[in-house]
Short mmCIF file of C-alpha atoms in Angstrom, two decimals:
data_model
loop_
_atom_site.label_atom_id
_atom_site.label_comp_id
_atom_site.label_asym_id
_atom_site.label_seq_id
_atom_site.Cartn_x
_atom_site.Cartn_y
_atom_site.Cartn_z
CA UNK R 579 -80.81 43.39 -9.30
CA UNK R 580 -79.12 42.43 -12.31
CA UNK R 581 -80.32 39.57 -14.54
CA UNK R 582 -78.33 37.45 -16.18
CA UNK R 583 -79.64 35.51 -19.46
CA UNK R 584 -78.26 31.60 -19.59
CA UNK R 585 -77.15 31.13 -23.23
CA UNK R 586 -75.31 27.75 -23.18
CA UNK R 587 -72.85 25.29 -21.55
CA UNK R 588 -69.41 24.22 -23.31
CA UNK R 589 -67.90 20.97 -21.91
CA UNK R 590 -64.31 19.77 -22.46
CA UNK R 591 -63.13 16.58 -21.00
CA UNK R 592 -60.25 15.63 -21.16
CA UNK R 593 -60.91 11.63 -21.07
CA UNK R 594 -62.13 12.54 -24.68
CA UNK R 595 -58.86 12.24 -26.36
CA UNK R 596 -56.06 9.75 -26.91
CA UNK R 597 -53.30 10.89 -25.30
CA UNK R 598 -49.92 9.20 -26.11
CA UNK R 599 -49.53 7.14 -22.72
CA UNK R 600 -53.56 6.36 -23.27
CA UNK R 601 -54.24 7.74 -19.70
CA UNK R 602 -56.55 10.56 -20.64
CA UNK R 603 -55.05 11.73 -17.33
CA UNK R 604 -57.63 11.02 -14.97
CA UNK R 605 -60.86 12.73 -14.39
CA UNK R 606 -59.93 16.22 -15.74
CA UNK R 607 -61.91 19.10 -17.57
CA UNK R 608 -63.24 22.46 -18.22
CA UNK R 609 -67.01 23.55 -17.67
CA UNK R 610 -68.25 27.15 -19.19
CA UNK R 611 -71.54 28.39 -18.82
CA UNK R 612 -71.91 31.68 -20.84
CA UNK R 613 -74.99 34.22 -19.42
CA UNK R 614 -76.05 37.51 -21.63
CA UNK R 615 -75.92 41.02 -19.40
CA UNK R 616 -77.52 44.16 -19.99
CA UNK R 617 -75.73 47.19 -21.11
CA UNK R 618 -74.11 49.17 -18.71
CA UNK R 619 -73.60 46.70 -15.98
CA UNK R 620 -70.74 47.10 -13.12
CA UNK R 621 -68.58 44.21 -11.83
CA UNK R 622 -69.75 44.11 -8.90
CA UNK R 623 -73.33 43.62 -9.92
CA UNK R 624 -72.17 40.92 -12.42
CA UNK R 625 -70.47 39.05 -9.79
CA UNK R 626 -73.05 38.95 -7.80
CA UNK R 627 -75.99 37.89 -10.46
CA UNK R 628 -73.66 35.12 -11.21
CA UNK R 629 -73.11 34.14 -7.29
CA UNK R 630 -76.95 34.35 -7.03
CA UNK R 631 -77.70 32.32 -10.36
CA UNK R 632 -79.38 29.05 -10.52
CA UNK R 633 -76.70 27.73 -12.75
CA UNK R 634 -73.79 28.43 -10.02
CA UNK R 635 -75.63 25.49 -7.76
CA UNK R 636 -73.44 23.23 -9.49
CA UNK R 637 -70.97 20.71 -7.35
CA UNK R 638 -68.68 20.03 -10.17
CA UNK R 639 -68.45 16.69 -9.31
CA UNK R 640 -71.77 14.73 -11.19
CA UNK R 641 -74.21 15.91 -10.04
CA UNK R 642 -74.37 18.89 -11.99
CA UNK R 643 -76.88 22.08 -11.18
CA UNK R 644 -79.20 21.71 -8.70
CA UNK R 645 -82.31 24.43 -8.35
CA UNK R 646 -81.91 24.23 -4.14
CA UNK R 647 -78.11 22.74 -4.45
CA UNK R 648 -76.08 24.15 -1.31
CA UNK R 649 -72.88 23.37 -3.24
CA UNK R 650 -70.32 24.90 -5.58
CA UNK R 651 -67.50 23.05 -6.54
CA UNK R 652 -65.80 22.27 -3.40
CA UNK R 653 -67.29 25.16 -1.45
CA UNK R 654 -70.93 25.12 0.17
CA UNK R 655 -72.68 27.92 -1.57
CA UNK R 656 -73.19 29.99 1.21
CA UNK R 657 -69.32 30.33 1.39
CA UNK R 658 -68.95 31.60 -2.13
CA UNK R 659 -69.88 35.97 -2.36
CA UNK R 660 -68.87 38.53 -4.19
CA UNK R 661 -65.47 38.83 -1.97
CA UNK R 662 -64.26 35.67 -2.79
CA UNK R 663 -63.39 37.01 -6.19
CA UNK R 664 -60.14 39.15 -7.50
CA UNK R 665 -59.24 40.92 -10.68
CA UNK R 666 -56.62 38.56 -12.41
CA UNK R 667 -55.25 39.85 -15.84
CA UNK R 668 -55.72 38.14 -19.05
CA UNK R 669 -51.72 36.94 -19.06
CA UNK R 670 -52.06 35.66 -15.60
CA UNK R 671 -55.26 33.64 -16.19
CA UNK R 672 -54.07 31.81 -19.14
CA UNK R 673 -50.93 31.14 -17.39
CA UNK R 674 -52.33 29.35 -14.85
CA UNK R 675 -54.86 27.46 -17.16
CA UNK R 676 -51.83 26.39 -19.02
CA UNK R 677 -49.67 25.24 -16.51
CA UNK R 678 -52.96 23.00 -15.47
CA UNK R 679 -53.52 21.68 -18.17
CA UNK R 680 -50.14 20.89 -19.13
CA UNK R 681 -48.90 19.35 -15.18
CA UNK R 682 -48.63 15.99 -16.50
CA UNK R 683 -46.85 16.49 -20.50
CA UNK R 684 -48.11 17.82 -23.54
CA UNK R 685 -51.25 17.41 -24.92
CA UNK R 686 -52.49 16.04 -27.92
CA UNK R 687 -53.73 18.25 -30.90
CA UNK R 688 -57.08 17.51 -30.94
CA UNK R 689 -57.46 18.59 -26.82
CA UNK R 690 -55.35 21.86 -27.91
CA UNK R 691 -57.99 22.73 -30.58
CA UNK R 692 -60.79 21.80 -28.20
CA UNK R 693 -58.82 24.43 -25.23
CA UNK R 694 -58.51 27.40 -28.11
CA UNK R 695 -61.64 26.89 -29.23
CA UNK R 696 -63.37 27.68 -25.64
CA UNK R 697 -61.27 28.63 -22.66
CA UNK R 698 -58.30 30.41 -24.54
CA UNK R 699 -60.70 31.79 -26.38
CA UNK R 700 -63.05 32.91 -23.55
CA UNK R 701 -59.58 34.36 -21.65
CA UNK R 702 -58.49 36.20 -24.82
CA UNK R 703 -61.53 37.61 -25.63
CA UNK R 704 -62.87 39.28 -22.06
CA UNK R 705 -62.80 42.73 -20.86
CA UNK R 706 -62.04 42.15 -17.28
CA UNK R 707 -60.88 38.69 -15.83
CA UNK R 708 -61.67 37.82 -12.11
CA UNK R 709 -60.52 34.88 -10.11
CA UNK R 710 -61.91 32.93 -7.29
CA UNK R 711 -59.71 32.50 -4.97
CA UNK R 712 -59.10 29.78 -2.40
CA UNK R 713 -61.71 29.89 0.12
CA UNK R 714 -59.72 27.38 2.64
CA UNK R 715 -60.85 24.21 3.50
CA UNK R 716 -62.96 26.13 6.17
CA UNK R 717 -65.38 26.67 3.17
CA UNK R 718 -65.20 23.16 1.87
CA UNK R 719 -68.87 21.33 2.17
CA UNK R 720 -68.85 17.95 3.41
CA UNK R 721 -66.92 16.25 0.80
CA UNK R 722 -65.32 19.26 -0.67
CA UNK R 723 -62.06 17.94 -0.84
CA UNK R 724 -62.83 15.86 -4.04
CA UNK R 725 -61.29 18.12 -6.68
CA UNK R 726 -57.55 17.48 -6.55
CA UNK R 727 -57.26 21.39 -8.64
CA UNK R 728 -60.08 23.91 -8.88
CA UNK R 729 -59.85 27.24 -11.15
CA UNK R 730 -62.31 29.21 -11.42
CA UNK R 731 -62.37 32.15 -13.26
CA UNK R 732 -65.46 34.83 -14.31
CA UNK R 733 -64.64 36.37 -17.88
CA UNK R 734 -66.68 39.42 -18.76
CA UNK R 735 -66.88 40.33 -22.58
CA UNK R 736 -68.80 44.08 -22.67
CA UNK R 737 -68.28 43.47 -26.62
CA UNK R 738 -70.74 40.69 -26.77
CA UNK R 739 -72.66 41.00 -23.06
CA UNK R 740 -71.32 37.79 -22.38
CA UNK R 741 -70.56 36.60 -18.97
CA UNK R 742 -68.91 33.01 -18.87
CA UNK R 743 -68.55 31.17 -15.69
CA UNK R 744 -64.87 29.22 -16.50
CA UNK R 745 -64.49 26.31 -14.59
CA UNK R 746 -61.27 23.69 -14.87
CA UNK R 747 -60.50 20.72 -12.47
CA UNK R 748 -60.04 17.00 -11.27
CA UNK R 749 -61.88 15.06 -9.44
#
């Protein structure tokens, strides 16, 4: 089985910075965790290390990773595998990261240069892209219904052995 190394979490909310109406736009942000992978990995293994990793127990909602969590984002855990992903291309992924970020108006410089700096950056910068795709509310756990959007998207980098775990939503 394929390990993967946790190197370090990048955090980018969005209540951070002044926006010209002063909203902040509700409860909105992005959440990477970036793993190192051994050389000559396949997808399918990656996938599946990061399905499997501690890290992934995470409900996205505050109460962050938990070692025997039974949660992911809006999904129980169980309901999340290696299927539930889809190659997306790098043009496709950043389009729908910036029409997300951008639903309610522009957004100020300082949240721009915060986005470039991590998830353009992570999007730009990967091999191969995948996408989780909507599980149904079948898969949601009991209060799964929480995040009003959920993206998330697995970039691989084979450059740098970085996996990151890409994660944007409301709550």
């Amino acid at each position: 089985m394929t390990e993967l190394a946790f190197i370090e979490r990048s955090f980018v909310n969005f209540r951070d910075h002044s926006f010209p109406d002063g909203s902040g736009h509700g409860f909105r942000w992005v959440d990477l965790k970036s793993f190192r992978f051994p050389r000559d990995c396949r997808d399918p293994e990656l996938l599946t290390a990061v399905v499997t990793h501690e890290e992934f127990r995470d409900d996205y909602a505050g109460g962050g990773v938990g070692p025997d969590g039974l949660r992911h984002g809006p999904y129980w855990l169980g309901a999340v595998s290696l299927d539930g992903y889809q190659p997306v291309s790098r043009d496709k992924a950043a389009l729908v990261l910036k029409e997300w970020a951008n639903q309610y108006g522009s957004l100020p410089g300082s949240l721009e240069d915060a986005l470039d700096a991590t998830l353009r950056m992570t999007v730009s910068s990967a091999s191969r892209l995948y996408c989780l795709r909507d599980l149904g509310s079948g898969a949601f756990h009991d209060w799964g219904g929480v995040h009003g959007d959920f993206h998330e998207f697995v970039a691989i980098d084979d450059n740098r052995q970085v996996l990151t775990l890409l994660v944007a939503a409301d709550d």
